[in-house]
Amino acid sequence: MTEAQKLQENLGATKTVKLKYPVRLATGENLTELKLRRPRVGDLRAVAHLSSDAEQELTIFARITGLVPEDLDELDLYDYKQVQDWFRRSQEDESATIE
């Protein structure tokens, strides 16, 4: 991990999630960790047309990980829950500091 990546992670701008249950992607790559970035307004705009909350969430997670939704479909629910928990905490932490 580079110094810039460490700084971003320390500031909460990114997060690396180690997968408890690695998966093999369609490309043949073995995925052992996910690198997440904080969501942006563009991510919300990109999913606004989707009617299902589950599809919106999956699409946002694909955008913040750089994967496609089909890759995320292969994640074990334990690992997916780690992504959900980080996403929710990152949103709650920010809203708690706004006055």
Short mmCIF file of N, CA and C in Angstrom, two decimals:
data_model
loop_
_atom_site.label_atom_id
_atom_site.label_comp_id
_atom_site.label_asym_id
_atom_site.label_seq_id
_atom_site.Cartn_x
_atom_site.Cartn_y
_atom_site.Cartn_z
N MET A 1 0.85 -1.17 0.00
CA MET A 1 0.00 0.00 0.00
C MET A 1 0.90 1.24 0.00
N THR A 2 0.61 2.19 -0.88
CA THR A 2 1.42 3.41 -0.96
C THR A 2 1.07 4.35 0.19
N GLU A 3 1.90 5.36 0.39
CA GLU A 3 1.64 6.35 1.44
C GLU A 3 0.32 7.08 1.20
N ALA A 4 0.03 7.40 -0.07
CA ALA A 4 -1.23 8.09 -0.39
C ALA A 4 -2.42 7.20 -0.06
N GLN A 5 -2.32 5.92 -0.36
CA GLN A 5 -3.40 4.99 -0.05
C GLN A 5 -3.58 4.85 1.45
N LYS A 6 -2.47 4.81 2.21
CA LYS A 6 -2.55 4.74 3.67
C LYS A 6 -3.23 5.99 4.23
N LEU A 7 -2.87 7.15 3.70
CA LEU A 7 -3.47 8.40 4.17
C LEU A 7 -4.96 8.41 3.88
N GLN A 8 -5.36 8.00 2.69
CA GLN A 8 -6.79 7.95 2.35
C GLN A 8 -7.54 7.02 3.28
N GLU A 9 -6.95 5.86 3.57
CA GLU A 9 -7.62 4.91 4.46
C GLU A 9 -7.70 5.48 5.87
N ASN A 10 -6.63 6.13 6.34
CA ASN A 10 -6.64 6.72 7.67
C ASN A 10 -7.68 7.83 7.79
N LEU A 11 -7.93 8.55 6.70
CA LEU A 11 -8.93 9.61 6.70
C LEU A 11 -10.34 9.07 6.49
N GLY A 12 -10.46 7.79 6.23
CA GLY A 12 -11.77 7.18 6.01
C GLY A 12 -12.26 7.32 4.58
N ALA A 13 -11.41 7.77 3.65
CA ALA A 13 -11.81 7.94 2.26
C ALA A 13 -11.85 6.62 1.51
N THR A 14 -11.06 5.67 1.99
CA THR A 14 -11.06 4.33 1.39
C THR A 14 -11.01 3.30 2.51
N LYS A 15 -11.32 2.09 2.14
CA LYS A 15 -11.28 0.98 3.10
C LYS A 15 -10.95 -0.29 2.34
N THR A 16 -10.09 -1.11 2.91
CA THR A 16 -9.80 -2.41 2.34
C THR A 16 -10.48 -3.45 3.21
N VAL A 17 -11.30 -4.27 2.59
CA VAL A 17 -12.01 -5.34 3.29
C VAL A 17 -11.40 -6.67 2.85
N LYS A 18 -10.79 -7.38 3.78
CA LYS A 18 -10.26 -8.71 3.50
C LYS A 18 -11.43 -9.68 3.46
N LEU A 19 -11.53 -10.44 2.40
CA LEU A 19 -12.62 -11.39 2.26
C LEU A 19 -12.34 -12.65 3.08
N LYS A 20 -13.30 -13.04 3.87
CA LYS A 20 -13.19 -14.29 4.62
C LYS A 20 -13.32 -15.48 3.67
N TYR A 21 -14.13 -15.28 2.61
CA TYR A 21 -14.37 -16.32 1.62
C TYR A 21 -14.04 -15.78 0.23
N PRO A 22 -12.75 -15.88 -0.18
CA PRO A 22 -12.35 -15.37 -1.50
C PRO A 22 -13.17 -16.01 -2.62
N VAL A 23 -13.29 -15.28 -3.71
CA VAL A 23 -14.05 -15.77 -4.87
C VAL A 23 -13.20 -15.65 -6.13
N ARG A 24 -13.53 -16.47 -7.10
CA ARG A 24 -12.88 -16.39 -8.41
C ARG A 24 -13.80 -15.61 -9.34
N LEU A 25 -13.25 -14.55 -9.93
CA LEU A 25 -14.02 -13.73 -10.85
C LEU A 25 -14.08 -14.38 -12.22
N ALA A 26 -14.96 -13.88 -13.06
CA ALA A 26 -15.11 -14.41 -14.42
C ALA A 26 -13.80 -14.29 -15.21
N THR A 27 -12.97 -13.32 -14.82
CA THR A 27 -11.68 -13.12 -15.49
C THR A 27 -10.65 -14.16 -15.08
N GLY A 28 -10.98 -14.96 -14.07
CA GLY A 28 -10.04 -15.95 -13.56
C GLY A 28 -9.27 -15.44 -12.35
N GLU A 29 -9.37 -14.15 -12.08
CA GLU A 29 -8.68 -13.55 -10.94
C GLU A 29 -9.30 -14.05 -9.64
N ASN A 30 -8.44 -14.35 -8.66
CA ASN A 30 -8.90 -14.74 -7.35
C ASN A 30 -9.00 -13.48 -6.49
N LEU A 31 -10.21 -13.15 -6.07
CA LEU A 31 -10.46 -11.93 -5.30
C LEU A 31 -10.37 -12.24 -3.82
N THR A 32 -9.38 -11.66 -3.14
CA THR A 32 -9.17 -11.91 -1.72
C THR A 32 -9.49 -10.70 -0.85
N GLU A 33 -9.61 -9.53 -1.48
CA GLU A 33 -9.94 -8.31 -0.75
C GLU A 33 -10.66 -7.34 -1.68
N LEU A 34 -11.42 -6.45 -1.05
CA LEU A 34 -12.11 -5.40 -1.79
C LEU A 34 -11.56 -4.06 -1.35
N LYS A 35 -11.30 -3.20 -2.30
CA LYS A 35 -10.90 -1.83 -1.98
C LYS A 35 -12.11 -0.95 -2.24
N LEU A 36 -12.58 -0.30 -1.18
CA LEU A 36 -13.77 0.53 -1.26
C LEU A 36 -13.38 2.00 -1.19
N ARG A 37 -14.09 2.82 -1.92
CA ARG A 37 -13.92 4.28 -1.80
C ARG A 37 -15.25 4.85 -1.33
N ARG A 38 -15.19 6.00 -0.71
CA ARG A 38 -16.42 6.64 -0.24
C ARG A 38 -17.30 6.97 -1.44
N PRO A 39 -18.61 6.77 -1.30
CA PRO A 39 -19.53 7.10 -2.40
C PRO A 39 -19.57 8.61 -2.67
N ARG A 40 -19.90 8.93 -3.90
CA ARG A 40 -20.01 10.34 -4.33
C ARG A 40 -21.42 10.59 -4.84
N VAL A 41 -21.73 11.83 -5.05
CA VAL A 41 -23.05 12.21 -5.56
C VAL A 41 -23.33 11.52 -6.89
N GLY A 42 -22.32 11.42 -7.73
CA GLY A 42 -22.49 10.75 -9.03
C GLY A 42 -22.93 9.30 -8.89
N ASP A 43 -22.50 8.66 -7.81
CA ASP A 43 -22.92 7.28 -7.57
C ASP A 43 -24.42 7.23 -7.28
N LEU A 44 -24.90 8.18 -6.51
CA LEU A 44 -26.34 8.23 -6.21
C LEU A 44 -27.15 8.54 -7.46
N ARG A 45 -26.65 9.47 -8.26
CA ARG A 45 -27.35 9.81 -9.51
C ARG A 45 -27.41 8.62 -10.45
N ALA A 46 -26.35 7.82 -10.45
CA ALA A 46 -26.28 6.68 -11.37
C ALA A 46 -27.29 5.59 -11.02
N VAL A 47 -27.75 5.56 -9.77
CA VAL A 47 -28.69 4.50 -9.37
C VAL A 47 -30.11 5.01 -9.16
N ALA A 48 -30.32 6.29 -9.30
CA ALA A 48 -31.63 6.88 -9.01
C ALA A 48 -32.75 6.27 -9.85
N HIS A 49 -32.44 5.83 -11.05
CA HIS A 49 -33.47 5.27 -11.94
C HIS A 49 -33.85 3.83 -11.58
N LEU A 50 -33.07 3.18 -10.73
CA LEU A 50 -33.35 1.80 -10.34
C LEU A 50 -34.44 1.78 -9.27
N SER A 51 -35.42 0.91 -9.44
CA SER A 51 -36.57 0.93 -8.53
C SER A 51 -36.34 0.12 -7.26
N SER A 52 -35.50 -0.88 -7.29
CA SER A 52 -35.29 -1.75 -6.14
C SER A 52 -34.13 -1.24 -5.28
N ASP A 53 -34.35 -1.21 -3.97
CA ASP A 53 -33.29 -0.81 -3.04
C ASP A 53 -32.08 -1.74 -3.17
N ALA A 54 -32.35 -3.03 -3.33
CA ALA A 54 -31.26 -4.01 -3.45
C ALA A 54 -30.42 -3.74 -4.70
N GLU A 55 -31.08 -3.43 -5.82
CA GLU A 55 -30.35 -3.14 -7.06
C GLU A 55 -29.56 -1.83 -6.93
N GLN A 56 -30.15 -0.83 -6.28
CA GLN A 56 -29.43 0.42 -6.05
C GLN A 56 -28.18 0.17 -5.22
N GLU A 57 -28.33 -0.58 -4.14
CA GLU A 57 -27.19 -0.86 -3.27
C GLU A 57 -26.11 -1.63 -4.01
N LEU A 58 -26.50 -2.66 -4.72
CA LEU A 58 -25.54 -3.48 -5.46
C LEU A 58 -24.79 -2.64 -6.51
N THR A 59 -25.50 -1.76 -7.18
CA THR A 59 -24.87 -0.92 -8.20
C THR A 59 -23.92 0.10 -7.57
N ILE A 60 -24.31 0.68 -6.45
CA ILE A 60 -23.39 1.60 -5.75
C ILE A 60 -22.15 0.84 -5.30
N PHE A 61 -22.33 -0.35 -4.73
CA PHE A 61 -21.19 -1.13 -4.27
C PHE A 61 -20.28 -1.50 -5.44
N ALA A 62 -20.86 -1.80 -6.59
CA ALA A 62 -20.04 -2.09 -7.76
C ALA A 62 -19.21 -0.86 -8.14
N ARG A 63 -19.84 0.30 -8.11
CA ARG A 63 -19.13 1.54 -8.46
C ARG A 63 -18.00 1.85 -7.47
N ILE A 64 -18.24 1.66 -6.16
CA ILE A 64 -17.22 2.04 -5.18
C ILE A 64 -16.12 0.99 -5.04
N THR A 65 -16.34 -0.20 -5.60
CA THR A 65 -15.29 -1.23 -5.59
C THR A 65 -14.59 -1.35 -6.94
N GLY A 66 -15.20 -0.82 -8.00
CA GLY A 66 -14.62 -0.96 -9.33
C GLY A 66 -14.94 -2.31 -9.97
N LEU A 67 -15.85 -3.06 -9.36
CA LEU A 67 -16.26 -4.35 -9.91
C LEU A 67 -17.59 -4.19 -10.65
N VAL A 68 -18.03 -5.26 -11.26
CA VAL A 68 -19.36 -5.26 -11.87
C VAL A 68 -20.30 -5.99 -10.93
N PRO A 69 -21.60 -5.69 -10.99
CA PRO A 69 -22.55 -6.34 -10.08
C PRO A 69 -22.46 -7.87 -10.11
N GLU A 70 -22.19 -8.44 -11.27
CA GLU A 70 -22.09 -9.90 -11.38
C GLU A 70 -20.94 -10.45 -10.54
N ASP A 71 -19.85 -9.67 -10.40
CA ASP A 71 -18.75 -10.10 -9.53
C ASP A 71 -19.21 -10.09 -8.07
N LEU A 72 -19.95 -9.06 -7.69
CA LEU A 72 -20.43 -8.98 -6.32
C LEU A 72 -21.43 -10.08 -6.01
N ASP A 73 -22.15 -10.56 -7.02
CA ASP A 73 -23.08 -11.67 -6.83
C ASP A 73 -22.37 -12.91 -6.27
N GLU A 74 -21.09 -13.04 -6.54
CA GLU A 74 -20.34 -14.22 -6.11
C GLU A 74 -19.87 -14.14 -4.66
N LEU A 75 -19.97 -12.96 -4.04
CA LEU A 75 -19.51 -12.80 -2.66
C LEU A 75 -20.35 -13.62 -1.70
N ASP A 76 -19.69 -14.16 -0.71
CA ASP A 76 -20.39 -14.79 0.40
C ASP A 76 -21.14 -13.69 1.15
N LEU A 77 -22.28 -14.03 1.73
CA LEU A 77 -23.08 -13.02 2.44
C LEU A 77 -22.32 -12.41 3.61
N TYR A 78 -21.45 -13.16 4.26
CA TYR A 78 -20.63 -12.61 5.35
C TYR A 78 -19.78 -11.45 4.84
N ASP A 79 -19.12 -11.65 3.70
CA ASP A 79 -18.27 -10.61 3.13
C ASP A 79 -19.09 -9.43 2.62
N TYR A 80 -20.24 -9.71 2.01
CA TYR A 80 -21.11 -8.64 1.53
C TYR A 80 -21.58 -7.78 2.70
N LYS A 81 -21.87 -8.43 3.84
CA LYS A 81 -22.32 -7.70 5.02
C LYS A 81 -21.22 -6.77 5.54
N GLN A 82 -19.96 -7.16 5.38
CA GLN A 82 -18.85 -6.28 5.77
C GLN A 82 -18.89 -4.98 4.96
N VAL A 83 -19.18 -5.11 3.66
CA VAL A 83 -19.28 -3.94 2.79
C VAL A 83 -20.47 -3.09 3.22
N GLN A 84 -21.60 -3.73 3.45
CA GLN A 84 -22.80 -2.99 3.90
C GLN A 84 -22.53 -2.24 5.20
N ASP A 85 -21.90 -2.92 6.15
CA ASP A 85 -21.63 -2.29 7.45
C ASP A 85 -20.72 -1.08 7.29
N TRP A 86 -19.65 -1.20 6.49
CA TRP A 86 -18.75 -0.07 6.29
C TRP A 86 -19.50 1.09 5.62
N PHE A 87 -20.30 0.76 4.60
CA PHE A 87 -21.05 1.78 3.88
C PHE A 87 -21.97 2.54 4.85
N ARG A 88 -22.72 1.83 5.65
CA ARG A 88 -23.65 2.47 6.59
C ARG A 88 -22.91 3.27 7.65
N ARG A 89 -21.84 2.71 8.19
CA ARG A 89 -21.06 3.45 9.20
C ARG A 89 -20.46 4.71 8.62
N SER A 90 -19.96 4.63 7.40
CA SER A 90 -19.33 5.80 6.79
C SER A 90 -20.34 6.92 6.59
N GLN A 91 -21.59 6.58 6.32
CA GLN A 91 -22.64 7.59 6.16
C GLN A 91 -23.07 8.13 7.51
N GLU A 92 -23.18 7.27 8.52
CA GLU A 92 -23.60 7.70 9.85
C GLU A 92 -22.55 8.56 10.51
N ASP A 93 -21.28 8.18 10.38
CA ASP A 93 -20.19 8.93 11.01
C ASP A 93 -20.17 10.37 10.51
N GLU A 94 -20.35 10.55 9.22
CA GLU A 94 -20.33 11.89 8.65
C GLU A 94 -21.53 12.71 9.12
N SER A 95 -22.71 12.10 9.14
CA SER A 95 -23.89 12.87 9.53
C SER A 95 -23.85 13.25 11.01
N ALA A 96 -23.13 12.48 11.80
CA ALA A 96 -23.04 12.79 13.23
C ALA A 96 -22.19 14.02 13.48
N THR A 97 -21.29 14.37 12.55
CA THR A 97 -20.41 15.51 12.77
C THR A 97 -20.96 16.81 12.18
N ILE A 98 -22.03 16.74 11.43
CA ILE A 98 -22.60 17.94 10.83
C ILE A 98 -23.46 18.66 11.87
N GLU A 99 -23.23 19.95 12.01
CA GLU A 99 -24.00 20.72 12.99
C GLU A 99 -24.95 21.68 12.30
#
